Amino acid sequence: MTFLEKSRGAFIVLEGCDRSGKSTQVKLLVNRLEQLGHNVMLWKFPERKTQIGSMIDEYLKNVKDVDDKAIHLLFSANRWECMSEMKKKLLDGITLVVDRYAYSGVAYSAAKGLDLEWCKSPDIGLLTPDIVFFMNLTSEEAEKRFGFGNERYEEKAFQEKVRNTFNFLKDPTWKVLNACRAVEKLHKEIESLSLKTIQKCSNLPLKED
Ligand code: DGP
Ligand code: NA
Ligand code: NA
């Protein structure tokens, strides 16, 4: 635990399958919070701009094949290499709105058949989000959206497995949202829960598990 002398920013994560609308909502939320005068920053995983991130990018674009366990550890390392900077920003009072986090790490690898506990272990000790919005699609709606992408995981049968794996990962920080609704409706719900979270956690210590 890190104790605070001044109020900190909130650590807000959006999770879900590909095409669940995360990136749209993350941008809307950041813009809205800025409008309201909050100190806020958008973050995205994988962070493709680092050296590790560029290996991940090549893997996702099918330029390179990487062993399933090795790529799992690289995704985790990509989160670890960002931790000190993220922690500093949070302690400086900046709210981070993060597109994907360790839940994606576990869901996508476990969907390949890797052991769930093994998948979780390299992420142990990462900062714990204050709230995780899970963008939940019905399988019907998911089906309509799948099959359009061209990156490695953007394929219907695989996404269905990822969806099922996410369901095992729910914890008390999760807020499961009906992501089939109109963009603006969803945005309003995310906004109001985020504002509550920012207020609630501003004087609480940051958690690392
Ligand atoms: P995005 O840029 O959000 O579309 O993410 C790229 C793809 O990478 C997407 O299919 C989800 C997947 N992904 C994100 N994080 C991880 C991770 O930690 N591990 C694995 N195996 N896949 C991930
Ligand atoms: Na994607
Ligand atoms: Na996205």
Coordinates of C-alpha atoms and ligand atoms in Angstrom, one line a residue:
M1 CA 0.0 0.0 0.0
T2 CA 1.1 3.5 -0.8
F3 CA -0.1 6.1 1.6
L4 CA -1.1 9.5 0.4
E5 CA -0.4 13.1 1.3
K6 CA -2.7 14.5 -1.4
S7 CA -5.6 13.2 -3.3
R8 CA -4.8 10.8 -6.1
G9 CA -6.3 10.0 -9.5
A10 CA -8.6 7.0 -10.1
F11 CA -7.4 4.0 -12.0
I12 CA -10.3 3.1 -14.4
V13 CA -10.1 0.2 -16.7
L14 CA -12.4 -0.9 -19.7
E15 CA -12.3 -4.5 -20.6
G16 CA -14.1 -6.7 -23.2
C17 CA -13.7 -8.7 -26.4
D18 CA -12.6 -7.1 -29.6
R19 CA -15.3 -4.9 -31.1
S20 CA -17.1 -4.5 -27.8
G21 CA -16.8 -0.7 -28.1
K22 CA -14.1 -0.1 -25.5
S23 CA -12.0 2.3 -27.5
T24 CA -14.9 4.5 -28.3
Q25 CA -16.0 4.6 -24.7
V26 CA -12.5 5.3 -23.4
K27 CA -12.2 8.3 -25.7
L28 CA -15.7 9.7 -24.8
L29 CA -14.9 9.3 -21.1
V30 CA -11.6 11.0 -21.3
N31 CA -13.1 13.9 -23.3
R32 CA -16.0 14.3 -20.9
L33 CA -13.8 14.2 -17.7
E34 CA -11.5 16.8 -19.3
Q35 CA -14.6 19.0 -20.0
L36 CA -15.6 18.7 -16.4
G37 CA -12.1 19.9 -15.3
H38 CA -10.6 16.6 -14.2
N39 CA -6.9 15.8 -14.6
V40 CA -7.2 12.8 -16.8
M41 CA -5.2 10.7 -19.3
L42 CA -6.0 7.9 -21.7
W43 CA -3.8 4.8 -21.6
K44 CA -4.0 1.7 -23.7
F45 CA -2.6 -1.9 -23.5
P46 CA -0.8 -3.3 -25.2
E47 CA 1.4 -0.2 -25.3
R48 CA 2.8 -0.8 -28.7
K49 CA 5.4 2.0 -28.7
T50 CA 8.0 0.3 -26.4
Q51 CA 10.4 -2.4 -27.6
I52 CA 8.4 -5.1 -26.0
G53 CA 5.3 -3.5 -27.5
S54 CA 6.7 -3.6 -31.0
M55 CA 7.2 -7.4 -30.6
I56 CA 3.6 -7.7 -29.5
D57 CA 2.5 -5.5 -32.5
E58 CA 4.3 -7.8 -35.0
Y59 CA 2.8 -10.8 -33.3
L60 CA -0.8 -9.3 -33.5
K61 CA -0.3 -8.3 -37.1
N62 CA 0.8 -11.9 -38.0
V63 CA 4.2 -10.7 -39.0
K64 CA 5.8 -13.0 -36.5
D65 CA 4.8 -16.1 -34.6
V66 CA 5.7 -16.4 -31.0
D67 CA 5.2 -19.3 -28.6
D68 CA 1.9 -18.9 -26.6
K69 CA 3.6 -18.8 -23.2
A70 CA 6.4 -16.4 -24.4
I71 CA 3.9 -13.9 -25.8
H72 CA 1.8 -14.2 -22.6
L73 CA 4.9 -13.1 -20.6
L74 CA 5.6 -10.3 -23.1
F75 CA 2.1 -8.9 -22.7
S76 CA 2.6 -9.0 -18.9
A77 CA 6.0 -7.5 -19.1
N78 CA 4.5 -4.7 -21.3
R79 CA 2.2 -3.9 -18.3
W80 CA 5.0 -4.1 -15.8
E81 CA 7.2 -1.7 -17.8
C82 CA 4.5 0.9 -17.6
M83 CA 3.8 0.5 -13.8
S84 CA 6.1 3.1 -12.4
E85 CA 4.9 5.8 -14.8
M86 CA 1.3 5.0 -14.2
K87 CA 1.8 4.9 -10.5
K88 CA 3.5 8.3 -10.6
K89 CA 0.6 9.8 -12.6
L90 CA -2.0 8.5 -10.2
L91 CA -0.2 9.8 -7.2
D92 CA 0.2 13.2 -9.0
G93 CA -3.6 13.3 -9.1
I94 CA -4.1 12.2 -12.7
T95 CA -7.0 9.8 -13.4
L96 CA -6.0 7.1 -15.8
V97 CA -8.6 5.7 -18.2
V98 CA -7.1 2.4 -19.5
D99 CA -8.2 0.5 -22.6
R100 CA -7.5 -3.2 -21.5
Y101 CA -5.4 -4.5 -18.7
A102 CA -4.4 -7.8 -17.1
Y103 CA -7.9 -9.3 -17.4
S104 CA -7.3 -9.3 -21.2
G105 CA -4.0 -10.9 -20.6
V106 CA -5.5 -13.8 -18.8
A107 CA -8.7 -14.1 -21.0
Y108 CA -6.9 -14.2 -24.3
S109 CA -4.2 -16.7 -23.2
A110 CA -6.5 -19.0 -21.3
A111 CA -8.7 -19.1 -24.4
K112 CA -5.8 -20.8 -26.1
G113 CA -5.9 -23.5 -23.5
L114 CA -3.2 -22.3 -21.2
D115 CA -3.8 -22.9 -17.4
L116 CA -5.7 -20.1 -15.8
E117 CA -3.6 -19.9 -12.7
W118 CA -0.4 -20.0 -14.7
C119 CA -1.8 -17.1 -16.8
K120 CA -2.6 -15.0 -13.7
S121 CA 0.8 -15.4 -12.0
P122 CA 3.0 -12.9 -14.0
D123 CA 0.5 -10.1 -13.3
I124 CA 0.5 -10.6 -9.6
G125 CA 1.6 -7.3 -7.9
L126 CA 0.4 -5.0 -10.7
L127 CA -1.6 -2.0 -9.5
T128 CA -5.2 -2.9 -8.9
P129 CA -7.8 -0.8 -10.8
D130 CA -10.4 1.1 -8.7
I131 CA -13.1 0.0 -11.2
V132 CA -13.3 -2.3 -14.2
F133 CA -16.0 -1.7 -16.7
F134 CA -16.7 -4.9 -18.6
M135 CA -18.3 -4.3 -21.9
N136 CA -20.6 -7.3 -22.1
L137 CA -22.2 -8.3 -25.4
T138 CA -24.8 -11.0 -25.9
S139 CA -23.4 -13.8 -28.0
E140 CA -25.9 -12.8 -30.8
E141 CA -24.6 -9.2 -30.9
A142 CA -21.0 -10.4 -30.6
E143 CA -21.5 -12.7 -33.5
K144 CA -22.7 -9.7 -35.7
R145 CA -19.5 -7.8 -34.9
F146 CA -16.9 -10.6 -35.2
G147 CA -15.1 -11.6 -38.3
F148 CA -14.3 -8.1 -39.6
G149 CA -10.9 -7.6 -38.1
N150 CA -7.6 -8.6 -39.6
E151 CA -5.4 -9.0 -36.5
R152 CA -4.5 -12.4 -35.0
Y153 CA -7.3 -12.9 -32.5
E154 CA -10.2 -11.3 -34.5
E155 CA -12.0 -14.5 -35.3
K156 CA -15.4 -15.6 -34.2
A157 CA -14.7 -19.0 -32.5
F158 CA -11.7 -17.6 -30.6
Q159 CA -13.6 -14.5 -29.5
E160 CA -16.3 -16.8 -28.1
K161 CA -13.7 -18.5 -26.0
V162 CA -12.4 -15.2 -24.8
R163 CA -15.9 -14.1 -23.8
N164 CA -16.3 -17.3 -21.7
T165 CA -13.0 -16.9 -20.1
F166 CA -13.7 -13.3 -19.1
N167 CA -16.6 -14.6 -17.1
F168 CA -14.3 -16.6 -14.8
L169 CA -12.3 -13.4 -14.0
K170 CA -15.1 -11.2 -12.6
D171 CA -14.1 -9.8 -9.2
P172 CA -15.6 -7.1 -6.9
T173 CA -14.0 -4.3 -8.9
W174 CA -16.0 -5.2 -11.9
K175 CA -19.1 -3.4 -13.2
V176 CA -20.6 -5.5 -16.0
L177 CA -22.3 -3.3 -18.6
N178 CA -24.7 -4.1 -21.3
A179 CA -22.6 -3.1 -24.3
C180 CA -25.3 -3.7 -26.8
R181 CA -26.9 -0.4 -26.0
A182 CA -26.5 2.9 -27.9
V183 CA -23.1 4.6 -27.5
E184 CA -24.5 7.6 -25.7
K185 CA -26.5 5.6 -23.2
L186 CA -23.5 3.5 -22.3
H187 CA -21.3 6.6 -22.1
K188 CA -23.6 8.2 -19.6
E189 CA -23.5 5.2 -17.3
I190 CA -19.7 5.0 -17.5
E191 CA -19.4 8.7 -16.8
S192 CA -21.6 8.7 -13.7
L193 CA -19.9 5.6 -12.2
S194 CA -16.5 7.0 -13.0
L195 CA -17.3 10.3 -11.3
K196 CA -18.3 8.4 -8.2
T197 CA -15.2 6.3 -8.3
I198 CA -12.9 9.4 -8.7
Q199 CA -14.5 10.9 -5.7
K200 CA -14.5 7.8 -3.6
C201 CA -10.9 6.8 -4.1
S202 CA -9.2 10.2 -4.0
N203 CA -8.1 9.7 -0.4
L204 CA -7.6 5.9 -0.5
P205 CA -4.2 4.3 -0.9
L206 CA -3.3 2.7 -4.2
K207 CA -3.5 -1.1 -4.1
E208 CA -0.9 -3.5 -5.4
D209 CA -1.9 -7.2 -5.0
Ligands
DGP1 P1 -6.6 -3.9 -29.1 O1 -5.5 -3.0 -29.6 O2 -7.3 -3.4 -27.9 O3 -7.5 -4.4 -30.2 O4 -5.8 -5.3 -28.6 C1 -5.1 -6.0 -29.5 C2 -5.4 -7.5 -29.4 O5 -4.5 -8.0 -28.4 C3 -6.8 -7.8 -29.0 O6 -7.2 -8.9 -29.8 C4 -6.7 -8.3 -27.6 C5 -5.3 -8.8 -27.4 N1 -4.7 -8.6 -26.1 C6 -4.7 -7.5 -25.4 N2 -4.0 -7.7 -24.2 C7 -3.6 -9.0 -24.3 C8 -2.8 -9.7 -23.4 O7 -2.3 -9.3 -22.3 N3 -2.5 -11.0 -23.8 C9 -3.0 -11.5 -24.9 N4 -2.7 -12.8 -25.2 N5 -3.7 -10.8 -25.8 C10 -4.0 -9.6 -25.5
NA2 NA -8.4 -5.6 -31.7
NA3 NA -10.2 -1.4 -29.3

